[in-house]
XYZ file of C-alpha atoms in Angstrom:
635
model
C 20.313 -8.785 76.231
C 19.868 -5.838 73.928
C 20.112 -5.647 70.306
C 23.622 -3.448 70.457
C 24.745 -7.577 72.095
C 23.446 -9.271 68.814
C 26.963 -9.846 68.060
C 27.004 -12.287 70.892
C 24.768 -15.082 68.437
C 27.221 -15.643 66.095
C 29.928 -15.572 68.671
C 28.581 -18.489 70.956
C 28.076 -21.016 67.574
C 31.721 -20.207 66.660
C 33.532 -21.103 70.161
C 31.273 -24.320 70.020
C 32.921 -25.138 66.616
C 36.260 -24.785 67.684
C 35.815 -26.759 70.746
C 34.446 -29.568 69.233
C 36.059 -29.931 66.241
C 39.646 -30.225 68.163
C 38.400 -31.565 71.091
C 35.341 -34.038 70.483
C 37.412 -37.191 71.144
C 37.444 -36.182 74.916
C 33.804 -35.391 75.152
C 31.322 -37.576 76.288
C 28.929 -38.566 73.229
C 31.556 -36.493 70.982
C 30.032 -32.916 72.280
C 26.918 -33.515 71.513
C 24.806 -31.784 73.745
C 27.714 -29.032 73.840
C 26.397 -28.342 70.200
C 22.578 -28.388 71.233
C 22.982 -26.623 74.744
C 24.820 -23.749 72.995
C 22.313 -23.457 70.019
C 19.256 -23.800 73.028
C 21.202 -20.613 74.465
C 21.057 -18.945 71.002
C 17.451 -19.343 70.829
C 16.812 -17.888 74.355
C 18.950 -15.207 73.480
C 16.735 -14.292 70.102
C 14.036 -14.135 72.579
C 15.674 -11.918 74.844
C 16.567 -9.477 71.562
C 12.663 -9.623 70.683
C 12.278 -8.845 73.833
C 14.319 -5.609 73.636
C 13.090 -4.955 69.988
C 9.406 -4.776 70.610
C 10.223 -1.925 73.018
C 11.424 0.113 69.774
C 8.038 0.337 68.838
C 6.915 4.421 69.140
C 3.390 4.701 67.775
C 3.862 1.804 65.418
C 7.393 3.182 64.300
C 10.180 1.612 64.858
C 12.542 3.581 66.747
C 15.626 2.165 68.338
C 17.424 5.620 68.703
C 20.636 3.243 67.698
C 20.591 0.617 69.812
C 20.243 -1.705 67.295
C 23.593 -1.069 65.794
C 27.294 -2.031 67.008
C 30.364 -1.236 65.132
C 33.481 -0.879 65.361
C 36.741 -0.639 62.849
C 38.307 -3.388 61.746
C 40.704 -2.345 59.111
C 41.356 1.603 57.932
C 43.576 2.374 55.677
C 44.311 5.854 54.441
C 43.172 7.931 56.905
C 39.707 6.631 56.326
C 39.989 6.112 52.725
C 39.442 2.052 52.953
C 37.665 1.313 56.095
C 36.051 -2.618 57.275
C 33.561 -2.549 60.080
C 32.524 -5.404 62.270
C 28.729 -4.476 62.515
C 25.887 -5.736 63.287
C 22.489 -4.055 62.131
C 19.160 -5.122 63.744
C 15.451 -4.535 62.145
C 12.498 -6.517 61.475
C 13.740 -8.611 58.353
C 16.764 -9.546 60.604
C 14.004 -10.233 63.936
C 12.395 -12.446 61.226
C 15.856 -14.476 60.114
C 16.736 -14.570 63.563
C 13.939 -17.591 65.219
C 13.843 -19.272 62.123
C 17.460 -20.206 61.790
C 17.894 -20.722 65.508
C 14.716 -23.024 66.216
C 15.054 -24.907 62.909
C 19.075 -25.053 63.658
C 17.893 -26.680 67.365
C 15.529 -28.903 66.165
C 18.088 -30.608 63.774
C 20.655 -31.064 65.956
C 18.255 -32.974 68.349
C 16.845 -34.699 65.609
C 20.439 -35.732 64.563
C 21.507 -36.723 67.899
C 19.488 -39.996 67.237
C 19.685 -39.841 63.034
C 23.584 -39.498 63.053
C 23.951 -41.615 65.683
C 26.615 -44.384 65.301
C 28.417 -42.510 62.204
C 32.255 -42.173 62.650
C 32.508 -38.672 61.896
C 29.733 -37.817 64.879
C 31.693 -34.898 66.348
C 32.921 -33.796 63.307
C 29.183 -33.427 62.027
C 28.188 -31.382 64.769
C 31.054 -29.000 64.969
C 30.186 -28.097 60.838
C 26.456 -27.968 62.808
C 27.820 -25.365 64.572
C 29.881 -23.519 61.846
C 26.952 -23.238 59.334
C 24.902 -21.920 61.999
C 27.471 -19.279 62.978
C 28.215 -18.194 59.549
C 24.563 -17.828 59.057
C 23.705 -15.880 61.612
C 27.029 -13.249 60.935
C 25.213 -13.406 57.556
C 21.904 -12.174 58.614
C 23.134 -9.765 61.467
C 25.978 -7.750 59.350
C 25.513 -4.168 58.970
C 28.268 -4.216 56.072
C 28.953 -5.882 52.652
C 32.243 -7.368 53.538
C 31.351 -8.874 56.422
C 28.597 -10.334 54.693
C 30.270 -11.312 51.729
C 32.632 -13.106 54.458
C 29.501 -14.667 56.327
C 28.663 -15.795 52.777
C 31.398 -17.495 51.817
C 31.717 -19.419 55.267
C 27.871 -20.518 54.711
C 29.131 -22.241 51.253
C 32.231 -23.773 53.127
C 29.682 -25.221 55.706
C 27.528 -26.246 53.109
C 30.244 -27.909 50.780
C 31.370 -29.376 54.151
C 28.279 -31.213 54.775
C 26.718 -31.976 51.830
C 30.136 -33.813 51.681
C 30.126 -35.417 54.649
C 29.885 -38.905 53.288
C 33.006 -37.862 51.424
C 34.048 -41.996 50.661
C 30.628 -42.409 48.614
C 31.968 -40.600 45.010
C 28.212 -39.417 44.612
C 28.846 -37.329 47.284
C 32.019 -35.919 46.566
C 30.628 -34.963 43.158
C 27.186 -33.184 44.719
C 29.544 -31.129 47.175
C 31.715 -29.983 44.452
C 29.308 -29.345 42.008
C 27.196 -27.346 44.955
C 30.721 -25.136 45.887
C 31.269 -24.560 42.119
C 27.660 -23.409 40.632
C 27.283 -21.159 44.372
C 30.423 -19.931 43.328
C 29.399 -18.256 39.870
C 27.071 -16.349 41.686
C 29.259 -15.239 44.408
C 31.302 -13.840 41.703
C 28.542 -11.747 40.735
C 28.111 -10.477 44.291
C 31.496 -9.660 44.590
C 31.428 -7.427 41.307
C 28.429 -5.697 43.067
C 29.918 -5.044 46.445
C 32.765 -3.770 44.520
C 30.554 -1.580 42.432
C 28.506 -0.232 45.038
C 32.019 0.830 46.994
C 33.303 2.535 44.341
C 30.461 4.717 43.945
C 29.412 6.088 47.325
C 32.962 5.307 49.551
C 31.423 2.780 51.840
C 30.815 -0.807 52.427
C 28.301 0.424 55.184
C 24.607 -1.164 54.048
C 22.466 1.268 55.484
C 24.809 4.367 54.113
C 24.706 2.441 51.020
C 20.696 2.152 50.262
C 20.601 5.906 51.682
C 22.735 6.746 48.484
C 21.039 5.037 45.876
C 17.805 6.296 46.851
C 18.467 9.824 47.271
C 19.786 9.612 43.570
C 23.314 10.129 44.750
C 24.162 6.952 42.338
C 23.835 7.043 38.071
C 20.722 5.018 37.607
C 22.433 2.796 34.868
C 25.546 2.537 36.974
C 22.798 1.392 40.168
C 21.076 -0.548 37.656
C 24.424 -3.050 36.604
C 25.653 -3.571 39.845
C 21.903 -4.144 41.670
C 21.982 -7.127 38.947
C 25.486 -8.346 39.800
C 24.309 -8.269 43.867
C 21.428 -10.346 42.651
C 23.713 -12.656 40.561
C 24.782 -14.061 44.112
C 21.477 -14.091 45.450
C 20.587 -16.624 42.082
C 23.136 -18.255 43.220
C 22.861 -19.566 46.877
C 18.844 -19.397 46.650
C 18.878 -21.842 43.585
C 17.404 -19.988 40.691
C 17.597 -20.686 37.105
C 19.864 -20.950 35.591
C 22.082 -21.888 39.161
C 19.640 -23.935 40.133
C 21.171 -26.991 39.437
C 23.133 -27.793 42.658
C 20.460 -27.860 44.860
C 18.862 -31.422 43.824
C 22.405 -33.047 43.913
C 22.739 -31.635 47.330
C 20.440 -34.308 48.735
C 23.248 -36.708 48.919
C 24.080 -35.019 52.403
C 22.870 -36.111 55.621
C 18.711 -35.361 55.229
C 19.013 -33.364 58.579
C 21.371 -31.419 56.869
C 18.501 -31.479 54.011
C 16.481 -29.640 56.545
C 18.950 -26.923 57.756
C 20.492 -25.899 54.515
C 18.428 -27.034 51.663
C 15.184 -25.781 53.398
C 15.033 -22.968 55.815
C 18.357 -21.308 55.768
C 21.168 -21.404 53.581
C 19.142 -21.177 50.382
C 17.069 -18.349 51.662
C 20.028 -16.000 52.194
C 19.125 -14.717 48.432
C 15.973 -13.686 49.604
C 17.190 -11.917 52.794
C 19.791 -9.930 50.347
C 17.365 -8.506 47.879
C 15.019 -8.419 51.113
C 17.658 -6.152 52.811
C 17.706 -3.986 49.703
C 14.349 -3.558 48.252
C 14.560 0.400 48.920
C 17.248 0.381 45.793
C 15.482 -1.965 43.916
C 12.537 -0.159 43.834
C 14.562 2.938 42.496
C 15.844 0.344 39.445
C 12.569 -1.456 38.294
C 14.365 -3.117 35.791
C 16.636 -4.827 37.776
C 12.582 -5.736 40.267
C 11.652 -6.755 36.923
C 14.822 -9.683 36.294
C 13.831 -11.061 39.472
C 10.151 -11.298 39.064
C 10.821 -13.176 36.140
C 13.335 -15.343 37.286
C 11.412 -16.386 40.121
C 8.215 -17.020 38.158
C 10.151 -19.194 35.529
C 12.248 -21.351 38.604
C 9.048 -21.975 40.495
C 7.001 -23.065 37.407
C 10.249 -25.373 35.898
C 11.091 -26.708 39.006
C 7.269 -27.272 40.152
C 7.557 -29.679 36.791
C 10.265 -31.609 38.127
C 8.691 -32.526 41.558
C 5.917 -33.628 39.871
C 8.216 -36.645 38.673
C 10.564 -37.152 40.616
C 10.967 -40.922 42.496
C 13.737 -39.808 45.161
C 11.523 -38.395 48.455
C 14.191 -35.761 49.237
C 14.270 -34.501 45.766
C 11.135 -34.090 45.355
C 11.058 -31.770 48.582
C 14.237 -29.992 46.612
C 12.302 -29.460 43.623
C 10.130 -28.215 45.864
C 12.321 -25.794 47.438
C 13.574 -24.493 44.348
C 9.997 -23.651 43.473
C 8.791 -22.126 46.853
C 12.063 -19.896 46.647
C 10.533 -18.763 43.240
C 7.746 -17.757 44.749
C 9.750 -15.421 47.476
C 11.855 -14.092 44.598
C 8.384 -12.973 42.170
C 7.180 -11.411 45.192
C 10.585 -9.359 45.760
C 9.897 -8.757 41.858
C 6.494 -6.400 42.967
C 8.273 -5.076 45.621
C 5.973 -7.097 48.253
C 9.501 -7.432 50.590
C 6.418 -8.640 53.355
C 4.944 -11.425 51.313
C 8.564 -12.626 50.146
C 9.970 -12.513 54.495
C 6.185 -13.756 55.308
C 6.672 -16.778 52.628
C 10.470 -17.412 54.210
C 9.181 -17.044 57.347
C 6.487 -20.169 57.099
C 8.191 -22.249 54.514
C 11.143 -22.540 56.868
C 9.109 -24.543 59.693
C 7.166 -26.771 56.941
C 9.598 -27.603 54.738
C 12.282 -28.565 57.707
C 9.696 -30.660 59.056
C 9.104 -32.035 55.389
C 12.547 -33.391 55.392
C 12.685 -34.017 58.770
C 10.025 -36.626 58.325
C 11.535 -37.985 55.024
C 14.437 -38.447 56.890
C 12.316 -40.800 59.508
C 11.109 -42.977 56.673
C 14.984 -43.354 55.417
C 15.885 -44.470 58.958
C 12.933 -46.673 59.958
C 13.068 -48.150 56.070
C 16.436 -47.691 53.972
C 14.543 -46.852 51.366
C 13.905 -43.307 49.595
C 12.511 -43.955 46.446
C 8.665 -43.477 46.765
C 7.786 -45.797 44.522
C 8.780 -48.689 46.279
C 7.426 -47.712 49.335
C 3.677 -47.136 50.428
C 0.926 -48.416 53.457
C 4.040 -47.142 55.992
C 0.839 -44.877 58.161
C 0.407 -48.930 59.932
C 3.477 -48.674 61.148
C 4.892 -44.941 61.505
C 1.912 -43.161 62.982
C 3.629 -39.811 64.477
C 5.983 -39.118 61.304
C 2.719 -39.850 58.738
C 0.607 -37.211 60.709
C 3.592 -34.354 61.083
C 4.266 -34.761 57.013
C 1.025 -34.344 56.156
C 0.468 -31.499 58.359
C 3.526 -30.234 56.481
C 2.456 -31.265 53.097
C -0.774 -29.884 53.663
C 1.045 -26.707 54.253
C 3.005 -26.802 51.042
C 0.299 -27.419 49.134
C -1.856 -24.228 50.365
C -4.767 -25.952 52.261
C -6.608 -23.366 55.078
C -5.586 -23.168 58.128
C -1.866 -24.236 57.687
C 0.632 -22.041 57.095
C 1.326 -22.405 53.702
C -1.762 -20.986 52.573
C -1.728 -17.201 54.218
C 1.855 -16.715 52.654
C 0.918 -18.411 49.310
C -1.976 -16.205 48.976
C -0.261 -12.496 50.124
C 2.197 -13.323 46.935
C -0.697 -14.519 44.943
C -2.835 -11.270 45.764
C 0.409 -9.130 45.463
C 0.959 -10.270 42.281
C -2.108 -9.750 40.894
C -2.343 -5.956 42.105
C 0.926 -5.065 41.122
C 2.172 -7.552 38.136
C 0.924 -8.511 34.871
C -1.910 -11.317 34.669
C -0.270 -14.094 32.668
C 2.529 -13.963 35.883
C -0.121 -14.380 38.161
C -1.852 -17.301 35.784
C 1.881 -19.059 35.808
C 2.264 -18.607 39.395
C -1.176 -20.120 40.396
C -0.632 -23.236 37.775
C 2.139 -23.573 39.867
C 0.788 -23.239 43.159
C -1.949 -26.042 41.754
C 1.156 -28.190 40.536
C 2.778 -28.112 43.871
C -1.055 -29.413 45.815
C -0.796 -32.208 43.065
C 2.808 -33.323 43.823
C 2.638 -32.831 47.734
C -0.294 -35.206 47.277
C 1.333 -38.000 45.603
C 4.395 -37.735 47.911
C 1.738 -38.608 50.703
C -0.228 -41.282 48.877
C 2.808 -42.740 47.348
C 4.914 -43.419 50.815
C 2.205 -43.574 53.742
C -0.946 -44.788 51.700
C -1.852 -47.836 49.638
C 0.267 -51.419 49.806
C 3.111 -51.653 50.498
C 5.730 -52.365 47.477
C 8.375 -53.751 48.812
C 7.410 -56.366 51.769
C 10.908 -56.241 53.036
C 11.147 -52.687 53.809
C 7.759 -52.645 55.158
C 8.142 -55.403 57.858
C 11.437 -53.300 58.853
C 9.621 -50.219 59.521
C 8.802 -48.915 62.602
C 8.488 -45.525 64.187
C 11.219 -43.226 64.937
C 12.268 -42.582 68.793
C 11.411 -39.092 70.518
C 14.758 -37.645 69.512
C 13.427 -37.535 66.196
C 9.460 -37.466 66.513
C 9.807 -34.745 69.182
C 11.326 -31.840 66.901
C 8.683 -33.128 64.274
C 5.691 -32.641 66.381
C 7.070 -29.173 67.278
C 7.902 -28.213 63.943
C 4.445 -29.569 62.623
C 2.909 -27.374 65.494
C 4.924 -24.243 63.990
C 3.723 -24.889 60.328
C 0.252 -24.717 61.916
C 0.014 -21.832 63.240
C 3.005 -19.836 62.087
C 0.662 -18.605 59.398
C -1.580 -16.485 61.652
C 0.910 -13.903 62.794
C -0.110 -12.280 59.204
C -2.863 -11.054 61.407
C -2.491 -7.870 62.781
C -3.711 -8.639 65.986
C -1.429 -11.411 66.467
C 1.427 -9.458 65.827
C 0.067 -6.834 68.436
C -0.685 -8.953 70.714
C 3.221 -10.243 70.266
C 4.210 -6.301 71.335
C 4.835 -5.971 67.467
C 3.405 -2.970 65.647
C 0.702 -5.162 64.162
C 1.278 -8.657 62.076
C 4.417 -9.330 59.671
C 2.850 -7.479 56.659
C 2.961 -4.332 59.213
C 6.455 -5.109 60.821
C 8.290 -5.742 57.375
C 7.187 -3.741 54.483
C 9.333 -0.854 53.989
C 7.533 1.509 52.193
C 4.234 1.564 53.701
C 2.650 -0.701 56.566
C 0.575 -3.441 55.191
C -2.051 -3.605 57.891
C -3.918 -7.105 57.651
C -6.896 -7.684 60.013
C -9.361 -9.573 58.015
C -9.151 -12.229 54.947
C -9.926 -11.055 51.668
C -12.437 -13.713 51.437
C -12.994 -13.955 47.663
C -9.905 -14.477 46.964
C -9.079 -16.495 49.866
C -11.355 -18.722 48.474
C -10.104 -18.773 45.384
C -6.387 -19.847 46.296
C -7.853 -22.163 48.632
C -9.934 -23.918 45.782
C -6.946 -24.076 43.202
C -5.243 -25.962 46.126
C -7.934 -28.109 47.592
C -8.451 -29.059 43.379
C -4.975 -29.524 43.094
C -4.932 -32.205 45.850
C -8.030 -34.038 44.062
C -6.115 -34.786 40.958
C -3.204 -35.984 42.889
C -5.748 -38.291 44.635
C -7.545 -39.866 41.312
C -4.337 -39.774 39.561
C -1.833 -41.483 42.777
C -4.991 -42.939 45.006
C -4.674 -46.533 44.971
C -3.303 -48.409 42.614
C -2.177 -45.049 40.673
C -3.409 -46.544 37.480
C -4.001 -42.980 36.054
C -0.587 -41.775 36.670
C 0.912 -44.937 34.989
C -1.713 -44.405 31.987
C -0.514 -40.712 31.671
C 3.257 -41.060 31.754
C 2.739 -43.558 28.835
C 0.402 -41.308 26.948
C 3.559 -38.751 26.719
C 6.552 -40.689 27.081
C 8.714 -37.797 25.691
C 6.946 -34.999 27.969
C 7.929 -37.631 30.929
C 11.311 -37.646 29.945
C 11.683 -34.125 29.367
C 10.535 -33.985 32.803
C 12.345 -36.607 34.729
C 15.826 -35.721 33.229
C 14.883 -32.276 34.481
C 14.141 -30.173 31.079
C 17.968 -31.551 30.221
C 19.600 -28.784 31.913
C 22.406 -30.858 33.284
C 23.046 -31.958 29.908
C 23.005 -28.252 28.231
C 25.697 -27.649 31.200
C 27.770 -30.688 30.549
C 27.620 -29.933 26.489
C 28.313 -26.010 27.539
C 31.549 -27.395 29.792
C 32.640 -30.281 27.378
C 32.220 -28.062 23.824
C 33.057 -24.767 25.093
C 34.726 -24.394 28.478
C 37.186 -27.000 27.436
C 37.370 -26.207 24.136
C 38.431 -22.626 25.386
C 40.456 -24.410 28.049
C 42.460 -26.143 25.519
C 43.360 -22.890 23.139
C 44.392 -20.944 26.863
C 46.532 -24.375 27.724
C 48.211 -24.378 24.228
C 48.785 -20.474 24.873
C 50.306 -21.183 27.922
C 52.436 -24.015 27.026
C 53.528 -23.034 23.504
C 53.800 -19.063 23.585
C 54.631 -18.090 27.402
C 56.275 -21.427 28.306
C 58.099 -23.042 25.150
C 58.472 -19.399 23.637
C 58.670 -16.610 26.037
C 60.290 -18.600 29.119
C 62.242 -21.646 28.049
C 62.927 -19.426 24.196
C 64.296 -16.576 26.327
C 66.647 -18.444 28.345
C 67.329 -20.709 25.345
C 68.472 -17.735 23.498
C 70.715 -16.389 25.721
C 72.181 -19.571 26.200
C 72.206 -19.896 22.373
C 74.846 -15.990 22.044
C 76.781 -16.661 25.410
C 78.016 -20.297 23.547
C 78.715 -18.718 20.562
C 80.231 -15.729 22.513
C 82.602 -17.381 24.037
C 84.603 -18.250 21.129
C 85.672 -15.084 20.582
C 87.811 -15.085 23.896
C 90.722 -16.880 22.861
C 93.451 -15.739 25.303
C 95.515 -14.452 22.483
C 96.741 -9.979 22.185
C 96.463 -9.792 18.331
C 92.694 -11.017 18.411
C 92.054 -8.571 21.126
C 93.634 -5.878 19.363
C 91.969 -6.352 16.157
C 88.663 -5.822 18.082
C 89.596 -2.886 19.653
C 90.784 -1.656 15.886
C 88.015 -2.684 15.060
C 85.637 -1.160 17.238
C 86.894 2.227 17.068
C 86.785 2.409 12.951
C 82.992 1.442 13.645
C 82.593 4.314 16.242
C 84.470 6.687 14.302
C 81.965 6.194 11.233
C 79.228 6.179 13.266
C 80.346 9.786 14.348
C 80.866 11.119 10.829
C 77.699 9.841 9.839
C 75.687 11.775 12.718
């Protein structure tokens, strides 16, 4: 298979839906393994395109002579005037998209097969499986903004879809709606952009696009506005402030569906858009400079919130929101490698993150981390793969976590101002101390509630399996930063070499010093969470009652939710009301039911004046023609 058949990904995902969503009554275990031998075909198929993609390579160049793109016309109107491509577009941010939403897509759906199992809606789940994983891929393969924008929207359906899923529990309901709605502000914005970008060069074609805009063929304050509107999407679907919001809620899904969306795909497809077009925001460095310091502000607020947090998968969301604020303040200095190398890791150790929350909720019932603890006795396998994953959040050498941690950290620090790269390392420390009391707080110490505790027990190989694998990926995903890695993968060199646009970032030894540094800000940020959560977690109970109020600015998450419900309840609706009173007393009452009313009104009165009687209809006539004739003589 060659990168001209990438169009084949999206297409095998997107038969699979359709088959099982009409037809998974007749299958055996509700098409199941239809779902997971399809996506198992996907991921040899990636192979088979890295395969083909490596042989681009020309003296470290990558140069597919256009094999890598497919199109062909969808819709033209005028003569070429309004023209839709399906396209696809392969390079090496797509080769990076491409395994990690495959192989994380695989291992939830095998993970599922025994976490899902029982659940009425079992086919159902797996055919939205399938549809999320199709949209996703369109997403990451189009060569074209409406396609994308298309791609995009089906993602959110998927998502709204699943986070759903338990669509009887009102909690639920509520999370999926609020998720569709906040995405949808954003996706607003995008859509201003696309429309933006049209209207200035003629073309929805990306690569035609970016080829514009940085040969100047674009106003810069023209490039500038709708660069910001593109990004207003990407704020959107990644989770940053002020959007972030929906992602916490979205827990009340399915936590495999945690691990999909939440973690390693939907949410990143923010970063892959101002990945894909880093050449035009590097010609508008004020729109680099919004996103560095959007990023830097989510990842520090929402670094705050895990800190406090009691539900296990919300702290992992908090998480999430954070570690996408650290992608988005590297896009901010332009370090496109650091932000796809950051993607690229986080993807395999924060799926198996909520992966292996998602064992404890099976083996216990229980998610809030406070009343569980001691559960390494009884869950060996899942206590091993999350702290291999945790250790991997937090930044600890060798794990993954730490190479991509540190390329933003040292990219940062050459390119952006010094108090970023102070905020950003406080919040690399905050996220060792919080991925530290997740671990001490559910696997270590006694256990606080008995009940739960004698309940546990280890999760079956459905589910342990894809953790194991996925704890094996957050291992040693981290060394393909190497350069002889990547080489020795046919690649040009490692991912700093394959992805930044500019210029190749060539990476064949640490920068020890400061290696050393990152790695002692994390290795110190696991030590407080140890005195502070280690045992009895005395220290952590003195401290939240030293600042009560800092505790509960904290827990009810910098009251954000309640500046959007006073924004909705004392504004929206207050503007809702005037435009309903409008609507109902001016266009209605007035200038629809008045109109008709009026007419009514003259033909009633009007039809008094036919009586049926010659004299009366002469008069008129008499009387008509003395008005006329005076009308005349006065002209």
């Amino acid at each position: 298979m060659g990168m001209e058949q990438a169009w084949v990904l999206p297409a095998i995902p997107v038969v699979l839906f359709v088959l099982i969503a009409l037809f998974n009554g007749l299958m055996p275990r509700r098409g199941d393994f239809l779902a997971i031998l399809g996506m198992a075909t996907v991921v040899g198929l990636v192979f088979l395109l890295l395969l083909d993609f490596t042989g681009s390579f020309r003296a470290g160049e990558f140069v597919p002579g256009g094999s890598n793109v497919f199109a062909f016309d969808w819709i033209n109107i005028g003569q070429g005037f309004f023209v839709i491509e399906f396209s696809t577009y392969v390079d090496a941010i797509t080769m990076v998209m491409l395994p990690v939403v495959t192989i994380v897509a695989l291992m939830v759906m095998i993970y599922s097969t025994e976490y899902m199992r029982g659940e009425p809606r079992y086919g159902w789940y797996f055919a939205v499986l399938s549809l999320f994983v199709a949209a996703m891929l369109t997403l990451v393969l189009s060569g074209n903004l409406i396609q994308l924008y298309l791609a995009w929207e089906g993602v959110g359906l998927a998502s709204y879809l699943l986070i759903g899923f338990y669509w009887e529990r009102q909690s639920a309901a509520e999370a999926a709606k609020k998720a569709f709605v906040t995405t949808r502000i954003g996706d607003v914005g995008l859509l201003i952009g696309i429309i933006l970008l049209w209207r200035a060069t003629g073309t929805f074609d990306i690569q035609q696009i970016i080829a514009a805009a940085t040969s100047g063929q674009i106003d810069s304050t023209y490039l500038t506005v709708s660069m910001l509107f593109l990004f207003g999407g990407a704020v959107g679907k990644s989770a940053q402030f002020p959007l972030h919001v929906w992602l916490p809620d979205a827990m009340e899904g399915p936590t495999p569906v945690s691990a999909l969306i939440h973690a390693a795909t939907m949410v990143v497809a923010g970063v892959y858009l101002v990945a894909r077009f880093s050449p035009v925001y590097a010609e508008v460095l004020v729109a680099r400079d919004v996103i560095l310091y959007v990023g830097l502000f989510t990842a520090f607020m929402a670094g705050t919130q895990g800190l406090v947090s009691n539900d296990i998968k919300r702290v992992l969301a908090y998480s999430t929101v954070s570690q996408l604020g650290f992608m988005f303040v590297a896009l901010g200095v332009g370090a496109v490698g650091a932000a796809m190398f950051h993607l690229f890791t986080h993807a395999f150790f924060k799926a198996l993150l909520f992966l292996g929350s998602g064992s404890v909720i099976h083996a216990t019932h229980r998610q809030e981390v406070e009343g569980l603890g001691g559960l390494r006795h009884k869950m060996p396998i899942t206590t091993a793969t999350f702290i291999v994953g945790s250790l991997a959040l937090a930044g600890i050498p060798i794990f993954a976590g730490f190479f991509s941690k540190d390329e933003i950290l040292h990219a940062l620090i050459s390119d952006g101002p010094a108090w970023a790269y102070l905020v950003l390392a406080a919040t690399a420390v905050l996220t060792a101390i919080y991925s530290t009391r997740l671990v001490l707080l559910t696997f270590f110490g006694k256990p606080k509630d008995q009940h739960a505790y004698d309940h546990a027990h280890e999760s079956g190989p459905a589910m342990t399996g894809p953790l194991v694998l996925l704890a094996i990926l957050a291992t040693v995903s981290g060394f393909f930063v190497f350069d002889q890695v990547g080489e020795a993968l046919g690649l040009a060199g490692g991912i700093g070499a394959l992805v930044y646009l500019d210029q190749p970032h060539h990476f064949t030894t640490l920068d020890w010093t400061f290696a050393a540094g990152a790695a002692g800000s994390a290795l110190a940020g696991v030590i407080v969470g140890w005195a502070y959560w280690g045992g009895d977690a005395k220290r952590a109970v003195g401290a939240r009652s030293w600042a009560p109020d800092l505790h509960a600015f904290l827990v009810n998450r910098w009251y954000m939710d309640h500046l959007f419900q006073a924004i909705i309840d004392r504004v929206i609706l207050g503007l809702a009301s005037v435009v309903a009173w409008f609507d109902k007393r001016i266009v209605n009452e007035t200038g629809v039911d008045g109109g008709a009313q009026t007419i009514g009104y003259f033909g009633y009165r009007l039809k008094f004046l036919q009586t049926g009687k010659i004299p009366n209809y002469a008069l008129g006539m008499a009387v008509g023609v003395v008005a006329l004739t005076l009308i005349a003589v006065g002209g």
